[in-house]
């Protein structure tokens, strides 16, 4: 918690908002990795709804997390549709890291 507070004191408000959203996304990833797929899906959905256009890349990574959670919950058709949305964003933004993750998981 001390690292968070020190970072919070040194960041501008715009960067702080991005930092907090990124931190929350990482928490959702940890829920997914630990097998708490339903909880992870809920957090990813909440985060996805809260991102604005200025945080498009974070939002796209949330889409990958949603797809992962859906796939692990057995909702394969929904996960493929989610991955396809994210793949389109990755191709449009030419973000190879995001594209490789989507294609690997798809």
JSON list of C-alpha atoms in Angstrom, two decimals:
[
{"chain": "A", "resi": 1, "resn": "UNK", "atom": "CA", "xyz": [0.00, 0.00, 0.00]},
{"chain": "A", "resi": 2, "resn": "UNK", "atom": "CA", "xyz": [2.94, 2.36, 0.62]},
{"chain": "A", "resi": 3, "resn": "UNK", "atom": "CA", "xyz": [4.07, 2.02, -2.99]},
{"chain": "A", "resi": 4, "resn": "UNK", "atom": "CA", "xyz": [0.57, 2.96, -4.16]},
{"chain": "A", "resi": 5, "resn": "UNK", "atom": "CA", "xyz": [0.48, 6.01, -1.88]},
{"chain": "A", "resi": 6, "resn": "UNK", "atom": "CA", "xyz": [3.96, 7.16, -2.99]},
{"chain": "A", "resi": 7, "resn": "UNK", "atom": "CA", "xyz": [2.99, 6.74, -6.62]},
{"chain": "A", "resi": 8, "resn": "UNK", "atom": "CA", "xyz": [-0.28, 8.54, -6.05]},
{"chain": "A", "resi": 9, "resn": "UNK", "atom": "CA", "xyz": [1.54, 11.56, -4.63]},
{"chain": "A", "resi": 10, "resn": "UNK", "atom": "CA", "xyz": [3.85, 11.85, -7.63]},
{"chain": "A", "resi": 11, "resn": "UNK", "atom": "CA", "xyz": [1.39, 11.39, -10.50]},
{"chain": "A", "resi": 12, "resn": "UNK", "atom": "CA", "xyz": [-0.77, 13.92, -12.32]},
{"chain": "A", "resi": 13, "resn": "UNK", "atom": "CA", "xyz": [-4.51, 13.36, -12.03]},
{"chain": "A", "resi": 14, "resn": "UNK", "atom": "CA", "xyz": [-4.79, 11.96, -15.59]},
{"chain": "A", "resi": 15, "resn": "UNK", "atom": "CA", "xyz": [-1.92, 9.56, -15.08]},
{"chain": "A", "resi": 16, "resn": "UNK", "atom": "CA", "xyz": [-3.22, 8.64, -11.65]},
{"chain": "A", "resi": 17, "resn": "UNK", "atom": "CA", "xyz": [-6.57, 7.65, -13.14]},
{"chain": "A", "resi": 18, "resn": "UNK", "atom": "CA", "xyz": [-4.82, 5.44, -15.69]},
{"chain": "A", "resi": 19, "resn": "UNK", "atom": "CA", "xyz": [-2.61, 3.95, -12.97]},
{"chain": "A", "resi": 20, "resn": "UNK", "atom": "CA", "xyz": [-5.61, 3.12, -10.79]},
{"chain": "A", "resi": 21, "resn": "UNK", "atom": "CA", "xyz": [-7.47, 1.53, -13.70]},
{"chain": "A", "resi": 22, "resn": "UNK", "atom": "CA", "xyz": [-4.40, -0.48, -14.69]},
{"chain": "A", "resi": 23, "resn": "UNK", "atom": "CA", "xyz": [-3.94, -1.64, -11.09]},
{"chain": "A", "resi": 24, "resn": "UNK", "atom": "CA", "xyz": [-7.57, -2.74, -10.93]},
{"chain": "A", "resi": 25, "resn": "UNK", "atom": "CA", "xyz": [-7.18, -4.63, -14.22]},
{"chain": "A", "resi": 26, "resn": "UNK", "atom": "CA", "xyz": [-4.17, -6.43, -12.79]},
{"chain": "A", "resi": 27, "resn": "UNK", "atom": "CA", "xyz": [-6.27, -7.43, -9.78]},
{"chain": "A", "resi": 28, "resn": "UNK", "atom": "CA", "xyz": [-8.86, -8.86, -12.17]},
{"chain": "A", "resi": 29, "resn": "UNK", "atom": "CA", "xyz": [-6.11, -10.77, -13.98]},
{"chain": "A", "resi": 30, "resn": "UNK", "atom": "CA", "xyz": [-4.98, -12.25, -10.67]},
{"chain": "A", "resi": 31, "resn": "UNK", "atom": "CA", "xyz": [-8.53, -13.38, -9.89]},
{"chain": "A", "resi": 32, "resn": "UNK", "atom": "CA", "xyz": [-8.66, -15.08, -13.29]},
{"chain": "A", "resi": 33, "resn": "UNK", "atom": "CA", "xyz": [-5.27, -16.74, -12.86]},
{"chain": "A", "resi": 34, "resn": "UNK", "atom": "CA", "xyz": [-6.23, -18.01, -9.41]},
{"chain": "A", "resi": 35, "resn": "UNK", "atom": "CA", "xyz": [-9.32, -19.71, -10.83]},
{"chain": "A", "resi": 36, "resn": "UNK", "atom": "CA", "xyz": [-11.92, -17.21, -9.65]},
{"chain": "A", "resi": 37, "resn": "UNK", "atom": "CA", "xyz": [-13.36, -16.81, -13.15]},
{"chain": "A", "resi": 38, "resn": "UNK", "atom": "CA", "xyz": [-16.78, -15.48, -12.21]},
{"chain": "A", "resi": 39, "resn": "UNK", "atom": "CA", "xyz": [-15.32, -12.81, -9.95]},
{"chain": "A", "resi": 40, "resn": "UNK", "atom": "CA", "xyz": [-12.72, -11.90, -12.57]},
{"chain": "A", "resi": 41, "resn": "UNK", "atom": "CA", "xyz": [-15.40, -11.59, -15.24]},
{"chain": "A", "resi": 42, "resn": "UNK", "atom": "CA", "xyz": [-17.42, -9.23, -13.04]},
{"chain": "A", "resi": 43, "resn": "UNK", "atom": "CA", "xyz": [-14.40, -7.00, -12.34]},
{"chain": "A", "resi": 44, "resn": "UNK", "atom": "CA", "xyz": [-13.40, -6.96, -16.02]},
{"chain": "A", "resi": 45, "resn": "UNK", "atom": "CA", "xyz": [-16.93, -5.97, -17.03]},
{"chain": "A", "resi": 46, "resn": "UNK", "atom": "CA", "xyz": [-17.03, -3.17, -14.44]},
{"chain": "A", "resi": 47, "resn": "UNK", "atom": "CA", "xyz": [-13.66, -1.89, -15.62]},
{"chain": "A", "resi": 48, "resn": "UNK", "atom": "CA", "xyz": [-14.59, -2.13, -19.29]},
{"chain": "A", "resi": 49, "resn": "UNK", "atom": "CA", "xyz": [-17.67, 0.02, -18.65]},
{"chain": "A", "resi": 50, "resn": "UNK", "atom": "CA", "xyz": [-15.62, 2.63, -16.77]},
{"chain": "A", "resi": 51, "resn": "UNK", "atom": "CA", "xyz": [-12.87, 3.18, -19.38]},
{"chain": "A", "resi": 52, "resn": "UNK", "atom": "CA", "xyz": [-13.14, 6.19, -21.62]},
{"chain": "A", "resi": 53, "resn": "UNK", "atom": "CA", "xyz": [-11.73, 6.53, -25.13]},
{"chain": "A", "resi": 54, "resn": "UNK", "atom": "CA", "xyz": [-8.48, 7.94, -23.78]},
{"chain": "A", "resi": 55, "resn": "UNK", "atom": "CA", "xyz": [-7.82, 4.56, -22.16]},
{"chain": "A", "resi": 56, "resn": "UNK", "atom": "CA", "xyz": [-8.54, 2.50, -25.28]},
{"chain": "A", "resi": 57, "resn": "UNK", "atom": "CA", "xyz": [-5.60, 0.12, -24.85]},
{"chain": "A", "resi": 58, "resn": "UNK", "atom": "CA", "xyz": [-6.51, -0.72, -21.25]},
{"chain": "A", "resi": 59, "resn": "UNK", "atom": "CA", "xyz": [-10.08, -1.24, -22.39]},
{"chain": "A", "resi": 60, "resn": "UNK", "atom": "CA", "xyz": [-8.88, -3.63, -25.09]},
{"chain": "A", "resi": 61, "resn": "UNK", "atom": "CA", "xyz": [-6.89, -5.61, -22.53]},
{"chain": "A", "resi": 62, "resn": "UNK", "atom": "CA", "xyz": [-10.06, -5.81, -20.43]},
{"chain": "A", "resi": 63, "resn": "UNK", "atom": "CA", "xyz": [-11.77, -7.34, -23.45]},
{"chain": "A", "resi": 64, "resn": "UNK", "atom": "CA", "xyz": [-9.09, -10.04, -23.54]},
{"chain": "A", "resi": 65, "resn": "UNK", "atom": "CA", "xyz": [-9.69, -10.71, -19.84]},
{"chain": "A", "resi": 66, "resn": "UNK", "atom": "CA", "xyz": [-13.43, -10.93, -20.41]},
{"chain": "A", "resi": 67, "resn": "UNK", "atom": "CA", "xyz": [-12.82, -13.37, -23.26]},
{"chain": "A", "resi": 68, "resn": "UNK", "atom": "CA", "xyz": [-10.48, -15.44, -21.11]},
{"chain": "A", "resi": 69, "resn": "UNK", "atom": "CA", "xyz": [-12.97, -15.60, -18.25]},
{"chain": "A", "resi": 70, "resn": "UNK", "atom": "CA", "xyz": [-15.83, -16.51, -20.58]},
{"chain": "A", "resi": 71, "resn": "UNK", "atom": "CA", "xyz": [-13.72, -19.25, -22.20]},
{"chain": "A", "resi": 72, "resn": "UNK", "atom": "CA", "xyz": [-12.74, -20.68, -18.82]},
{"chain": "A", "resi": 73, "resn": "UNK", "atom": "CA", "xyz": [-16.39, -20.61, -17.73]},
{"chain": "A", "resi": 74, "resn": "UNK", "atom": "CA", "xyz": [-17.32, -22.64, -20.82]},
{"chain": "A", "resi": 75, "resn": "UNK", "atom": "CA", "xyz": [-19.02, -19.82, -22.77]},
{"chain": "A", "resi": 76, "resn": "UNK", "atom": "CA", "xyz": [-16.97, -20.48, -25.89]},
{"chain": "A", "resi": 77, "resn": "UNK", "atom": "CA", "xyz": [-19.15, -18.66, -28.44]},
{"chain": "A", "resi": 78, "resn": "UNK", "atom": "CA", "xyz": [-19.23, -15.53, -26.29]},
{"chain": "A", "resi": 79, "resn": "UNK", "atom": "CA", "xyz": [-15.48, -15.68, -25.74]},
{"chain": "A", "resi": 80, "resn": "UNK", "atom": "CA", "xyz": [-14.77, -15.94, -29.49]},
{"chain": "A", "resi": 81, "resn": "UNK", "atom": "CA", "xyz": [-17.01, -12.91, -30.18]},
{"chain": "A", "resi": 82, "resn": "UNK", "atom": "CA", "xyz": [-15.17, -10.95, -27.48]},
{"chain": "A", "resi": 83, "resn": "UNK", "atom": "CA", "xyz": [-11.77, -11.96, -28.85]},
{"chain": "A", "resi": 84, "resn": "UNK", "atom": "CA", "xyz": [-12.86, -10.86, -32.34]},
{"chain": "A", "resi": 85, "resn": "UNK", "atom": "CA", "xyz": [-13.78, -7.41, -31.03]},
{"chain": "A", "resi": 86, "resn": "UNK", "atom": "CA", "xyz": [-10.39, -7.14, -29.40]},
{"chain": "A", "resi": 87, "resn": "UNK", "atom": "CA", "xyz": [-8.60, -8.48, -32.49]},
{"chain": "A", "resi": 88, "resn": "UNK", "atom": "CA", "xyz": [-10.17, -5.69, -34.54]},
{"chain": "A", "resi": 89, "resn": "UNK", "atom": "CA", "xyz": [-8.90, -3.10, -32.09]},
{"chain": "A", "resi": 90, "resn": "UNK", "atom": "CA", "xyz": [-5.41, -4.64, -32.10]},
{"chain": "A", "resi": 91, "resn": "UNK", "atom": "CA", "xyz": [-5.25, -4.62, -35.89]},
{"chain": "A", "resi": 92, "resn": "UNK", "atom": "CA", "xyz": [-6.56, -1.05, -36.07]},
{"chain": "A", "resi": 93, "resn": "UNK", "atom": "CA", "xyz": [-4.07, 0.24, -33.51]},
{"chain": "A", "resi": 94, "resn": "UNK", "atom": "CA", "xyz": [-1.25, -1.98, -34.85]},
{"chain": "A", "resi": 95, "resn": "UNK", "atom": "CA", "xyz": [-0.51, -3.20, -31.33]},
{"chain": "A", "resi": 96, "resn": "UNK", "atom": "CA", "xyz": [1.39, -6.46, -31.85]},
{"chain": "A", "resi": 97, "resn": "UNK", "atom": "CA", "xyz": [1.51, -7.46, -28.17]},
{"chain": "A", "resi": 98, "resn": "UNK", "atom": "CA", "xyz": [-2.24, -7.26, -27.84]},
{"chain": "A", "resi": 99, "resn": "UNK", "atom": "CA", "xyz": [-2.76, -9.02, -31.17]},
{"chain": "A", "resi": 100, "resn": "UNK", "atom": "CA", "xyz": [-0.47, -11.91, -30.23]},
{"chain": "A", "resi": 101, "resn": "UNK", "atom": "CA", "xyz": [-2.29, -12.38, -26.91]},
{"chain": "A", "resi": 102, "resn": "UNK", "atom": "CA", "xyz": [-5.67, -12.39, -28.61]},
{"chain": "A", "resi": 103, "resn": "UNK", "atom": "CA", "xyz": [-4.59, -14.84, -31.30]},
{"chain": "A", "resi": 104, "resn": "UNK", "atom": "CA", "xyz": [-2.93, -17.11, -28.75]},
{"chain": "A", "resi": 105, "resn": "UNK", "atom": "CA", "xyz": [-6.07, -17.22, -26.59]},
{"chain": "A", "resi": 106, "resn": "UNK", "atom": "CA", "xyz": [-8.52, -17.41, -29.46]}
]
